[in-house]
Structure formats: C-alpha cells, structure tokens
Amino acid sequence: MIKFLAAFFSSLLICLVASYLDYTPVDMRVEGVSYYSYFRLFIIGWIILFPMYLVLGIPLSLLMDGAVAQFFGEAPKAAIFFMKPISYMLAGVLGGWLFSLFMGMGEWYTYRYPFMLGALLFWAIQESIRFIQKKCKKRFKGYSRAT
C-alpha cells in the first residue's frame, strides 16, 4: 500500500509542477494560438505518468528493496539508508532503458535523468509515508491500550 501511495503522490507532484511550468497565463497568450488549460495539462500528464509508476516504478522498487536487503542486510542502518536512494537512481536508469526499448522513442540515455529524478522522488515520498506511519503508530499505540 505504501508503494501505491508513493506512486500516486509522486505522479501527482510531478504533474502539478510540470503543468505549472508548461501553462501559459491568459495575459501572455498570442491570439489565434490554441492553449491548454492548467487542468488539461495536469490530467494528460497524470494519465500517462501514473500508469508508468504502476508498471515500472513499483516493480523496480520492489526489486531494488530486495537487492539492498540481500546485499546490505548485515550492514549498519545508515549504510542501508544511503544505498537505497542510490539503488533507486540505478532503477531509474533501468526504467528509462525499458521505456525507450518498449516505446521505441529516442535513445535510452535521453530518459536517464528524468527517470532517475522520478525514482528518487518516489523513494523520498515512500520514506516520508513510512516515517509518518511509524509516528502515527507510536502516537496512537497508547490510545488503544487506554480504551
């Protein structure tokens, strides 16, 4: 469930920022040129990006989490914490390669940095959700015993 929420919020955040950057305000529009609304830019981006996170992001995330646990299981927690974002960025490179392979658009290195940034954002949101979940469990643990 955490990975699904991370995919949802990552795609939501990327689409909000990209729509903001791509939107042309009404007072800057040229007459005779068709412009998309902010909402349409957002929805088009989200319809494309969210399934990509579901198809590529979540499986690659599971793969990288398993690899880090396998190779760094005995390492200190700080080492694991630093290896996870590195492994997610490597998964982003793999995701960019898979995307270019199956879509047939551009070279694989064209998608390297956007996919790495998306994977790093996915990891950050996933860890934030885990942190919030831990804090909520601690906070409400005492309430369940009192009732």
mmCIF file of N, CA and C in Angstrom, residues 9-147:
data_model
loop_
_atom_site.group_PDB
_atom_site.id
_atom_site.type_symbol
_atom_site.label_atom_id
_atom_site.label_comp_id
_atom_site.label_asym_id
_atom_site.label_seq_id
_atom_site.Cartn_x
_atom_site.Cartn_y
_atom_site.Cartn_z
ATOM 1 N N PHE A 9 1.312 9.822 -5.178
ATOM 2 C CA PHE A 9 1.769 11.163 -4.804
ATOM 3 C C PHE A 9 2.943 11.636 -5.661
ATOM 4 N N SER A 10 3.818 10.726 -6.074
ATOM 5 C CA SER A 10 4.930 11.115 -6.944
ATOM 6 C C SER A 10 4.416 11.613 -8.286
ATOM 7 N N SER A 11 3.518 10.855 -8.880
ATOM 8 C CA SER A 11 2.971 11.278 -10.172
ATOM 9 C C SER A 11 2.159 12.559 -10.021
ATOM 10 N N LEU A 12 1.455 12.699 -8.924
ATOM 11 C CA LEU A 12 0.678 13.904 -8.668
ATOM 12 C C LEU A 12 1.590 15.125 -8.558
ATOM 13 N N LEU A 13 2.663 15.009 -7.800
ATOM 14 C CA LEU A 13 3.582 16.134 -7.614
ATOM 15 C C LEU A 13 4.293 16.503 -8.913
ATOM 16 N N ILE A 14 4.769 15.514 -9.642
ATOM 17 C CA ILE A 14 5.449 15.797 -10.910
ATOM 18 C C ILE A 14 4.495 16.465 -11.894
ATOM 19 N N CYS A 15 3.268 15.986 -11.980
ATOM 20 C CA CYS A 15 2.311 16.566 -12.921
ATOM 21 C C CYS A 15 1.891 17.977 -12.513
ATOM 22 N N LEU A 16 1.769 18.237 -11.219
ATOM 23 C CA LEU A 16 1.445 19.591 -10.777
ATOM 24 C C LEU A 16 2.546 20.572 -11.150
ATOM 25 N N VAL A 17 3.790 20.188 -10.900
ATOM 26 C CA VAL A 17 4.909 21.071 -11.214
ATOM 27 C C VAL A 17 5.061 21.234 -12.727
ATOM 28 N N ALA A 18 4.986 20.139 -13.470
ATOM 29 C CA ALA A 18 5.141 20.216 -14.928
ATOM 30 C C ALA A 18 4.016 21.032 -15.564
ATOM 31 N N SER A 19 2.798 20.895 -15.058
ATOM 32 C CA SER A 19 1.679 21.680 -15.591
ATOM 33 C C SER A 19 1.873 23.161 -15.299
ATOM 34 N N TYR A 20 2.368 23.458 -14.110
ATOM 35 C CA TYR A 20 2.633 24.849 -13.768
ATOM 36 C C TYR A 20 3.698 25.446 -14.692
ATOM 37 N N LEU A 21 4.744 24.678 -14.964
ATOM 38 C CA LEU A 21 5.820 25.170 -15.818
ATOM 39 C C LEU A 21 5.394 25.290 -17.281
ATOM 40 N N ASP A 22 4.472 24.443 -17.729
ATOM 41 C CA ASP A 22 4.061 24.434 -19.130
ATOM 42 C C ASP A 22 2.862 25.340 -19.410
ATOM 43 N N TYR A 23 2.165 25.759 -18.367
ATOM 44 C CA TYR A 23 0.960 26.572 -18.541
ATOM 45 C C TYR A 23 1.322 27.983 -18.998
ATOM 46 N N THR A 24 0.540 28.504 -19.937
ATOM 47 C CA THR A 24 0.717 29.874 -20.412
ATOM 48 C C THR A 24 -0.424 30.716 -19.854
ATOM 49 N N PRO A 25 -0.106 31.723 -19.035
ATOM 50 C CA PRO A 25 -1.171 32.571 -18.474
ATOM 51 C C PRO A 25 -1.967 33.274 -19.570
ATOM 52 N N VAL A 26 -3.181 33.640 -19.241
ATOM 53 C CA VAL A 26 -4.098 34.228 -20.215
ATOM 54 C C VAL A 26 -3.536 35.527 -20.784
ATOM 55 N N ASP A 27 -2.923 36.364 -19.960
ATOM 56 C CA ASP A 27 -2.427 37.655 -20.443
ATOM 57 C C ASP A 27 -1.178 37.532 -21.318
ATOM 58 N N MET A 28 -0.555 36.356 -21.383
ATOM 59 C CA MET A 28 0.632 36.154 -22.213
ATOM 60 C C MET A 28 0.336 35.361 -23.488
ATOM 61 N N ARG A 29 -0.908 34.998 -23.684
ATOM 62 C CA ARG A 29 -1.268 34.185 -24.841
ATOM 63 C C ARG A 29 -1.329 35.022 -26.113
ATOM 64 N N VAL A 30 -0.937 34.374 -27.193
ATOM 65 C CA VAL A 30 -0.976 35.008 -28.510
ATOM 66 C C VAL A 30 -2.324 34.672 -29.148
ATOM 67 N N GLU A 31 -2.912 35.645 -29.784
ATOM 68 C CA GLU A 31 -4.210 35.431 -30.413
ATOM 69 C C GLU A 31 -4.077 34.475 -31.588
ATOM 70 N N GLY A 32 -5.019 33.568 -31.712
ATOM 71 C CA GLY A 32 -5.026 32.616 -32.810
ATOM 72 C C GLY A 32 -4.277 31.327 -32.511
ATOM 73 N N VAL A 33 -3.711 31.214 -31.333
ATOM 74 C CA VAL A 33 -2.993 30.008 -30.943
ATOM 75 C C VAL A 33 -3.792 29.309 -29.849
ATOM 76 N N SER A 34 -3.945 28.023 -29.984
ATOM 77 C CA SER A 34 -4.698 27.248 -29.003
ATOM 78 C C SER A 34 -3.794 26.846 -27.839
ATOM 79 N N TYR A 35 -4.258 27.094 -26.627
ATOM 80 C CA TYR A 35 -3.508 26.747 -25.419
ATOM 81 C C TYR A 35 -4.343 25.815 -24.555
ATOM 82 N N TYR A 36 -3.665 24.895 -23.912
ATOM 83 C CA TYR A 36 -4.353 24.003 -22.988
ATOM 84 C C TYR A 36 -4.536 24.683 -21.636
ATOM 85 N N SER A 37 -5.607 24.303 -20.955
ATOM 86 C CA SER A 37 -5.811 24.804 -19.603
ATOM 87 C C SER A 37 -4.861 24.083 -18.655
ATOM 88 N N TYR A 38 -4.706 24.643 -17.478
ATOM 89 C CA TYR A 38 -3.833 24.029 -16.474
ATOM 90 C C TYR A 38 -4.341 22.624 -16.129
ATOM 91 N N PHE A 39 -5.652 22.506 -15.969
ATOM 92 C CA PHE A 39 -6.239 21.216 -15.612
ATOM 93 C C PHE A 39 -5.997 20.183 -16.709
ATOM 94 N N ARG A 40 -6.141 20.574 -17.951
ATOM 95 C CA ARG A 40 -5.932 19.634 -19.048
ATOM 96 C C ARG A 40 -4.469 19.185 -19.128
ATOM 97 N N LEU A 41 -3.542 20.119 -18.942
ATOM 98 C CA LEU A 41 -2.125 19.756 -18.907
ATOM 99 C C LEU A 41 -1.851 18.757 -17.785
ATOM 100 N N PHE A 42 -2.454 19.019 -16.627
ATOM 101 C CA PHE A 42 -2.270 18.133 -15.481
ATOM 102 C C PHE A 42 -2.836 16.741 -15.755
ATOM 103 N N ILE A 43 -4.054 16.669 -16.232
ATOM 104 C CA ILE A 43 -4.715 15.378 -16.452
ATOM 105 C C ILE A 43 -3.995 14.563 -17.522
ATOM 106 N N ILE A 44 -3.593 15.194 -18.605
ATOM 107 C CA ILE A 44 -2.879 14.473 -19.662
ATOM 108 C C ILE A 44 -1.583 13.893 -19.114
ATOM 109 N N GLY A 45 -0.844 14.692 -18.356
ATOM 110 C CA GLY A 45 0.397 14.199 -17.764
ATOM 111 C C GLY A 45 0.164 13.093 -16.763
ATOM 112 N N TRP A 46 -0.874 13.227 -15.942
ATOM 113 C CA TRP A 46 -1.129 12.236 -14.905
ATOM 114 C C TRP A 46 -1.617 10.918 -15.494
ATOM 115 N N ILE A 47 -2.401 10.990 -16.554
ATOM 116 C CA ILE A 47 -2.886 9.765 -17.212
ATOM 117 C C ILE A 47 -1.716 8.977 -17.801
ATOM 118 N N ILE A 48 -0.684 9.673 -18.227
ATOM 119 C CA ILE A 48 0.498 8.996 -18.772
ATOM 120 C C ILE A 48 1.440 8.545 -17.662
ATOM 121 N N LEU A 49 1.676 9.394 -16.671
ATOM 122 C CA LEU A 49 2.709 9.135 -15.671
ATOM 123 C C LEU A 49 2.292 8.123 -14.610
ATOM 124 N N PHE A 50 1.059 8.186 -14.123
ATOM 125 C CA PHE A 50 0.646 7.278 -13.049
ATOM 126 C C PHE A 50 0.730 5.805 -13.465
ATOM 127 N N PRO A 51 0.248 5.419 -14.646
ATOM 128 C CA PRO A 51 0.428 4.017 -15.047
ATOM 129 C C PRO A 51 1.899 3.618 -15.202
ATOM 130 N N MET A 52 2.739 4.572 -15.602
ATOM 131 C CA MET A 52 4.168 4.251 -15.701
ATOM 132 C C MET A 52 4.744 3.937 -14.325
ATOM 133 N N TYR A 53 4.317 4.674 -13.323
ATOM 134 C CA TYR A 53 4.755 4.367 -11.960
ATOM 135 C C TYR A 53 4.222 2.998 -11.514
ATOM 136 N N LEU A 54 3.000 2.680 -11.911
ATOM 137 C CA LEU A 54 2.440 1.383 -11.519
ATOM 138 C C LEU A 54 3.141 0.225 -12.233
ATOM 139 N N VAL A 55 3.432 0.405 -13.528
ATOM 140 C CA VAL A 55 4.011 -0.678 -14.316
ATOM 141 C C VAL A 55 5.520 -0.795 -14.126
ATOM 142 N N LEU A 56 6.209 0.342 -14.058
ATOM 143 C CA LEU A 56 7.669 0.322 -13.925
ATOM 144 C C LEU A 56 8.137 0.622 -12.501
ATOM 145 N N GLY A 57 7.555 1.639 -11.883
ATOM 146 C CA GLY A 57 8.058 2.120 -10.601
ATOM 147 C C GLY A 57 7.926 1.133 -9.465
ATOM 148 N N ILE A 58 6.759 0.584 -9.295
ATOM 149 C CA ILE A 58 6.536 -0.323 -8.162
ATOM 150 C C ILE A 58 7.334 -1.618 -8.316
ATOM 151 N N PRO A 59 7.320 -2.284 -9.478
ATOM 152 C CA PRO A 59 8.145 -3.496 -9.589
ATOM 153 C C PRO A 59 9.643 -3.235 -9.441
ATOM 154 N N LEU A 60 10.134 -2.152 -10.031
ATOM 155 C CA LEU A 60 11.562 -1.843 -9.876
ATOM 156 C C LEU A 60 11.887 -1.477 -8.432
ATOM 157 N N SER A 61 10.952 -0.835 -7.759
ATOM 158 C CA SER A 61 11.144 -0.505 -6.352
ATOM 159 C C SER A 61 11.240 -1.773 -5.502
ATOM 160 N N LEU A 62 10.376 -2.719 -5.767
ATOM 161 C CA LEU A 62 10.436 -3.994 -5.046
ATOM 162 C C LEU A 62 11.747 -4.721 -5.328
ATOM 163 N N LEU A 63 12.170 -4.673 -6.579
ATOM 164 C CA LEU A 63 13.435 -5.299 -6.964
ATOM 165 C C LEU A 63 14.615 -4.652 -6.238
ATOM 166 N N MET A 64 14.649 -3.336 -6.201
ATOM 167 C CA MET A 64 15.760 -2.629 -5.551
ATOM 168 C C MET A 64 15.733 -2.800 -4.041
ATOM 169 N N ASP A 65 14.555 -2.791 -3.442
ATOM 170 C CA ASP A 65 14.480 -3.024 -1.995
ATOM 171 C C ASP A 65 14.993 -4.412 -1.642
ATOM 172 N N GLY A 66 14.635 -5.398 -2.457
ATOM 173 C CA GLY A 66 15.127 -6.760 -2.231
ATOM 174 C C GLY A 66 16.625 -6.874 -2.427
ATOM 175 N N ALA A 67 17.150 -6.195 -3.440
ATOM 176 C CA ALA A 67 18.593 -6.243 -3.690
ATOM 177 C C ALA A 67 19.372 -5.580 -2.568
ATOM 178 N N VAL A 68 18.895 -4.452 -2.089
ATOM 179 C CA VAL A 68 19.581 -3.778 -0.979
ATOM 180 C C VAL A 68 19.509 -4.633 0.278
ATOM 181 N N ALA A 69 18.367 -5.239 0.532
ATOM 182 C CA ALA A 69 18.243 -6.113 1.708
ATOM 183 C C ALA A 69 19.150 -7.334 1.577
ATOM 184 N N GLN A 70 19.279 -7.860 0.381
ATOM 185 C CA GLN A 70 20.114 -9.044 0.155
ATOM 186 C C GLN A 70 21.599 -8.727 0.319
ATOM 187 N N PHE A 71 22.046 -7.644 -0.321
ATOM 188 C CA PHE A 71 23.474 -7.337 -0.324
ATOM 189 C C PHE A 71 23.939 -6.577 0.909
ATOM 190 N N PHE A 72 23.047 -5.811 1.527
ATOM 191 C CA PHE A 72 23.443 -4.983 2.662
ATOM 192 C C PHE A 72 22.649 -5.320 3.924
ATOM 193 N N GLY A 73 22.172 -6.535 4.016
ATOM 194 C CA GLY A 73 21.359 -6.942 5.157
ATOM 195 C C GLY A 73 22.079 -6.851 6.489
ATOM 196 N N GLU A 74 23.364 -7.133 6.498
ATOM 197 C CA GLU A 74 24.155 -7.106 7.730
ATOM 198 C C GLU A 74 24.820 -5.758 7.965
ATOM 199 N N ALA A 75 24.701 -4.838 7.048
ATOM 200 C CA ALA A 75 25.346 -3.530 7.164
ATOM 201 C C ALA A 75 24.598 -2.663 8.177
ATOM 202 N N PRO A 76 25.247 -1.629 8.675
ATOM 203 C CA PRO A 76 24.552 -0.699 9.575
ATOM 204 C C PRO A 76 23.380 -0.015 8.868
ATOM 205 N N LYS A 77 22.422 0.437 9.665
ATOM 206 C CA LYS A 77 21.226 1.061 9.085
ATOM 207 C C LYS A 77 21.558 2.304 8.270
ATOM 208 N N ALA A 78 22.587 3.030 8.663
ATOM 209 C CA ALA A 78 22.972 4.235 7.924
ATOM 210 C C ALA A 78 23.435 3.869 6.513
ATOM 211 N N ALA A 79 24.156 2.765 6.376
ATOM 212 C CA ALA A 79 24.620 2.335 5.050
ATOM 213 C C ALA A 79 23.434 1.943 4.178
ATOM 214 N N ILE A 80 22.482 1.250 4.763
ATOM 215 C CA ILE A 80 21.279 0.862 4.013
ATOM 216 C C ILE A 80 20.499 2.102 3.602
ATOM 217 N N PHE A 81 20.409 3.075 4.510
ATOM 218 C CA PHE A 81 19.674 4.302 4.214
ATOM 219 C C PHE A 81 20.302 5.046 3.043
ATOM 220 N N PHE A 82 21.626 5.047 2.929
ATOM 221 C CA PHE A 82 22.290 5.728 1.824
ATOM 222 C C PHE A 82 22.311 4.888 0.550
ATOM 223 N N MET A 83 22.247 3.587 0.677
ATOM 224 C CA MET A 83 22.258 2.733 -0.516
ATOM 225 C C MET A 83 20.905 2.704 -1.217
ATOM 226 N N LYS A 84 19.842 2.914 -0.474
ATOM 227 C CA LYS A 84 18.517 2.881 -1.106
ATOM 228 C C LYS A 84 18.334 3.956 -2.172
ATOM 229 N N PRO A 85 18.651 5.234 -1.893
ATOM 230 C CA PRO A 85 18.479 6.217 -2.986
ATOM 231 C C PRO A 85 19.400 5.949 -4.172
ATOM 232 N N ILE A 86 20.589 5.443 -3.901
ATOM 233 C CA ILE A 86 21.496 5.116 -5.000
ATOM 234 C C ILE A 86 20.902 3.990 -5.846
ATOM 235 N N SER A 87 20.356 2.983 -5.181
ATOM 236 C CA SER A 87 19.750 1.873 -5.922
ATOM 237 C C SER A 87 18.503 2.326 -6.680
ATOM 238 N N TYR A 88 17.757 3.259 -6.115
ATOM 239 C CA TYR A 88 16.573 3.774 -6.811
ATOM 240 C C TYR A 88 16.978 4.576 -8.048
ATOM 241 N N MET A 89 18.072 5.322 -7.954
ATOM 242 C CA MET A 89 18.535 6.042 -9.141
ATOM 243 C C MET A 89 19.002 5.066 -10.216
ATOM 244 N N LEU A 90 19.648 3.977 -9.814
ATOM 245 C CA LEU A 90 20.018 2.942 -10.787
ATOM 246 C C LEU A 90 18.776 2.308 -11.403
ATOM 247 N N ALA A 91 17.749 2.120 -10.589
ATOM 248 C CA ALA A 91 16.486 1.601 -11.119
ATOM 249 C C ALA A 91 15.858 2.601 -12.087
ATOM 250 N N GLY A 92 16.064 3.887 -11.841
ATOM 251 C CA GLY A 92 15.579 4.910 -12.771
ATOM 252 C C GLY A 92 16.257 4.803 -14.122
ATOM 253 N N VAL A 93 17.560 4.516 -14.120
ATOM 254 C CA VAL A 93 18.273 4.306 -15.379
ATOM 255 C C VAL A 93 17.705 3.083 -16.090
ATOM 256 N N LEU A 94 17.471 2.007 -15.340
ATOM 257 C CA LEU A 94 16.871 0.794 -15.907
ATOM 258 C C LEU A 94 15.466 1.080 -16.436
ATOM 259 N N GLY A 95 14.689 1.871 -15.687
ATOM 260 C CA GLY A 95 13.345 2.239 -16.140
ATOM 261 C C GLY A 95 13.378 3.046 -17.422
ATOM 262 N N GLY A 96 14.324 3.975 -17.533
ATOM 263 C CA GLY A 96 14.475 4.754 -18.766
ATOM 264 C C GLY A 96 14.848 3.875 -19.940
ATOM 265 N N TRP A 97 15.713 2.905 -19.683
ATOM 266 C CA TRP A 97 16.099 1.973 -20.749
ATOM 267 C C TRP A 97 14.907 1.129 -21.184
ATOM 268 N N LEU A 98 14.135 0.608 -20.218
ATOM 269 C CA LEU A 98 12.961 -0.197 -20.554
ATOM 270 C C LEU A 98 11.919 0.633 -21.303
ATOM 271 N N PHE A 99 11.736 1.872 -20.871
ATOM 272 C CA PHE A 99 10.773 2.742 -21.542
ATOM 273 C C PHE A 99 11.175 2.977 -22.993
ATOM 274 N N SER A 100 12.439 3.294 -23.225
ATOM 275 C CA SER A 100 12.878 3.545 -24.602
ATOM 276 C C SER A 100 12.851 2.268 -25.438
ATOM 277 N N LEU A 101 13.091 1.121 -24.799
ATOM 278 C CA LEU A 101 13.063 -0.153 -25.510
ATOM 279 C C LEU A 101 11.651 -0.497 -25.977
ATOM 280 N N PHE A 102 10.672 -0.384 -25.076
ATOM 281 C CA PHE A 102 9.316 -0.792 -25.413
ATOM 282 C C PHE A 102 8.542 0.275 -26.184
ATOM 283 N N MET A 103 8.857 1.543 -25.952
ATOM 284 C CA MET A 103 8.140 2.606 -26.652
ATOM 285 C C MET A 103 8.795 2.947 -27.984
ATOM 286 N N GLY A 104 10.078 2.646 -28.126
ATOM 287 C CA GLY A 104 10.768 2.913 -29.374
ATOM 288 C C GLY A 104 10.976 4.388 -29.658
ATOM 289 N N MET A 105 11.007 5.184 -28.605
ATOM 290 C CA MET A 105 11.155 6.630 -28.775
ATOM 291 C C MET A 105 12.491 7.075 -28.202
ATOM 292 N N GLY A 106 13.380 7.573 -29.025
ATOM 293 C CA GLY A 106 14.636 8.139 -28.548
ATOM 294 C C GLY A 106 15.611 7.083 -28.055
ATOM 295 N N GLU A 107 16.764 7.558 -27.669
ATOM 296 C CA GLU A 107 17.795 6.684 -27.117
ATOM 297 C C GLU A 107 17.566 6.520 -25.617
ATOM 298 N N TRP A 108 18.121 5.471 -25.028
ATOM 299 C CA TRP A 108 17.882 5.198 -23.619
ATOM 300 C C TRP A 108 18.442 6.293 -22.723
ATOM 301 N N TYR A 109 19.544 6.912 -23.128
ATOM 302 C CA TYR A 109 20.136 7.929 -22.269
ATOM 303 C C TYR A 109 19.339 9.230 -22.267
ATOM 304 N N THR A 110 18.394 9.372 -23.179
ATOM 305 C CA THR A 110 17.517 10.538 -23.185
ATOM 306 C C THR A 110 16.636 10.553 -21.947
ATOM 307 N N TYR A 111 16.236 9.385 -21.498
ATOM 308 C CA TYR A 111 15.310 9.270 -20.371
ATOM 309 C C TYR A 111 16.026 9.030 -19.048
ATOM 310 N N ARG A 112 17.335 8.980 -19.070
ATOM 311 C CA ARG A 112 18.106 8.638 -17.880
ATOM 312 C C ARG A 112 17.820 9.596 -16.725
ATOM 313 N N TYR A 113 18.005 10.888 -16.918
ATOM 314 C CA TYR A 113 17.853 11.838 -15.817
ATOM 315 C C TYR A 113 16.405 12.039 -15.373
ATOM 316 N N PRO A 114 15.431 12.145 -16.285
ATOM 317 C CA PRO A 114 14.047 12.250 -15.805
ATOM 318 C C PRO A 114 13.604 11.026 -15.004
ATOM 319 N N PHE A 115 14.005 9.843 -15.452
ATOM 320 C CA PHE A 115 13.618 8.641 -14.722
ATOM 321 C C PHE A 115 14.360 8.538 -13.394
ATOM 322 N N MET A 116 15.610 8.972 -13.350
ATOM 323 C CA MET A 116 16.353 8.970 -12.092
ATOM 324 C C MET A 116 15.716 9.932 -11.095
ATOM 325 N N LEU A 117 15.333 11.110 -11.554
ATOM 326 C CA LEU A 117 14.674 12.079 -10.678
ATOM 327 C C LEU A 117 13.330 11.551 -10.193
ATOM 328 N N GLY A 118 12.576 10.923 -11.088
ATOM 329 C CA GLY A 118 11.296 10.335 -10.704
ATOM 330 C C GLY A 118 11.461 9.216 -9.692
ATOM 331 N N ALA A 119 12.492 8.394 -9.865
ATOM 332 C CA ALA A 119 12.742 7.300 -8.917
ATOM 333 C C ALA A 119 13.173 7.844 -7.563
ATOM 334 N N LEU A 120 13.987 8.878 -7.558
ATOM 335 C CA LEU A 120 14.426 9.485 -6.308
ATOM 336 C C LEU A 120 13.251 10.139 -5.587
ATOM 337 N N LEU A 121 12.372 10.779 -6.325
ATOM 338 C CA LEU A 121 11.170 11.355 -5.726
ATOM 339 C C LEU A 121 10.271 10.263 -5.164
ATOM 340 N N PHE A 122 10.132 9.168 -5.893
ATOM 341 C CA PHE A 122 9.352 8.027 -5.422
ATOM 342 C C PHE A 122 9.908 7.520 -4.094
ATOM 343 N N TRP A 123 11.240 7.370 -4.017
ATOM 344 C CA TRP A 123 11.869 6.897 -2.790
ATOM 345 C C TRP A 123 11.631 7.865 -1.636
ATOM 346 N N ALA A 124 11.789 9.163 -1.900
ATOM 347 C CA ALA A 124 11.618 10.164 -0.842
ATOM 348 C C ALA A 124 10.187 10.171 -0.316
ATOM 349 N N ILE A 125 9.223 10.085 -1.197
ATOM 350 C CA ILE A 125 7.822 10.074 -0.764
ATOM 351 C C ILE A 125 7.513 8.773 -0.034
ATOM 352 N N GLN A 126 8.046 7.672 -0.511
ATOM 353 C CA GLN A 126 7.840 6.380 0.151
ATOM 354 C C GLN A 126 8.404 6.410 1.574
ATOM 355 N N GLU A 127 9.609 6.939 1.735
ATOM 356 C CA GLU A 127 10.209 7.018 3.069
ATOM 357 C C GLU A 127 9.451 7.996 3.958
ATOM 358 N N SER A 128 8.932 9.066 3.393
ATOM 359 C CA SER A 128 8.129 10.015 4.167
ATOM 360 C C SER A 128 6.844 9.357 4.661
ATOM 361 N N ILE A 129 6.210 8.576 3.808
ATOM 362 C CA ILE A 129 4.990 7.878 4.209
ATOM 363 C C ILE A 129 5.305 6.867 5.311
ATOM 364 N N ARG A 130 6.414 6.139 5.178
ATOM 365 C CA ARG A 130 6.813 5.188 6.228
ATOM 366 C C ARG A 130 7.079 5.901 7.548
ATOM 367 N N PHE A 131 7.746 7.057 7.489
ATOM 368 C CA PHE A 131 8.045 7.823 8.686
ATOM 369 C C PHE A 131 6.755 8.290 9.359
ATOM 370 N N ILE A 132 5.831 8.818 8.583
ATOM 371 C CA ILE A 132 4.544 9.272 9.121
ATOM 372 C C ILE A 132 3.778 8.097 9.711
ATOM 373 N N GLN A 133 3.818 6.955 9.030
ATOM 374 C CA GLN A 133 3.127 5.767 9.522
ATOM 375 C C GLN A 133 3.707 5.321 10.871
ATOM 376 N N LYS A 134 5.037 5.349 11.009
ATOM 377 C CA LYS A 134 5.668 4.988 12.284
ATOM 378 C C LYS A 134 5.264 5.936 13.390
ATOM 379 N N LYS A 135 5.281 7.231 13.098
ATOM 380 C CA LYS A 135 4.912 8.235 14.099
ATOM 381 C C LYS A 135 3.463 8.077 14.522
ATOM 382 N N CYS A 136 2.591 7.793 13.581
ATOM 383 C CA CYS A 136 1.173 7.608 13.911
ATOM 384 C C CYS A 136 0.973 6.357 14.751
ATOM 385 N N LYS A 137 1.692 5.282 14.424
ATOM 386 C CA LYS A 137 1.563 4.060 15.220
ATOM 387 C C LYS A 137 2.036 4.289 16.643
ATOM 388 N N LYS A 138 3.145 5.020 16.811
ATOM 389 C CA LYS A 138 3.641 5.330 18.153
ATOM 390 C C LYS A 138 2.650 6.193 18.914
ATOM 391 N N ARG A 139 2.132 7.194 18.230
ATOM 392 C CA ARG A 139 1.241 8.142 18.890
ATOM 393 C C ARG A 139 -0.065 7.477 19.324
ATOM 394 N N PHE A 140 -0.613 6.622 18.473
ATOM 395 C CA PHE A 140 -1.904 6.024 18.776
ATOM 396 C C PHE A 140 -1.789 4.687 19.503
ATOM 397 N N LYS A 141 -0.592 4.229 19.742
ATOM 398 C CA LYS A 141 -0.389 2.983 20.469
ATOM 399 C C LYS A 141 -0.912 3.120 21.901
ATOM 400 N N GLY A 142 -0.643 4.226 22.522
ATOM 401 C CA GLY A 142 -1.105 4.470 23.878
ATOM 402 C C GLY A 142 -2.610 4.611 23.966
ATOM 403 N N TYR A 143 -3.244 5.146 22.938
ATOM 404 C CA TYR A 143 -4.694 5.324 22.942
ATOM 405 C C TYR A 143 -5.423 3.992 22.881
ATOM 406 N N SER A 144 -4.870 3.026 22.171
ATOM 407 C CA SER A 144 -5.558 1.739 22.059
ATOM 408 C C SER A 144 -5.519 0.976 23.373
ATOM 409 N N ARG A 145 -4.478 1.173 24.163
ATOM 410 C CA ARG A 145 -4.388 0.488 25.474
ATOM 411 C C ARG A 145 -5.292 1.130 26.479
ATOM 412 N N ALA A 146 -5.519 2.433 26.373
ATOM 413 C CA ALA A 146 -6.335 3.141 27.359
ATOM 414 C C ALA A 146 -7.815 2.816 27.217
ATOM 415 N N THR A 147 -8.246 2.422 26.025
ATOM 416 C CA THR A 147 -9.675 2.157 25.811
ATOM 417 C C THR A 147 -10.066 0.758 26.147
#
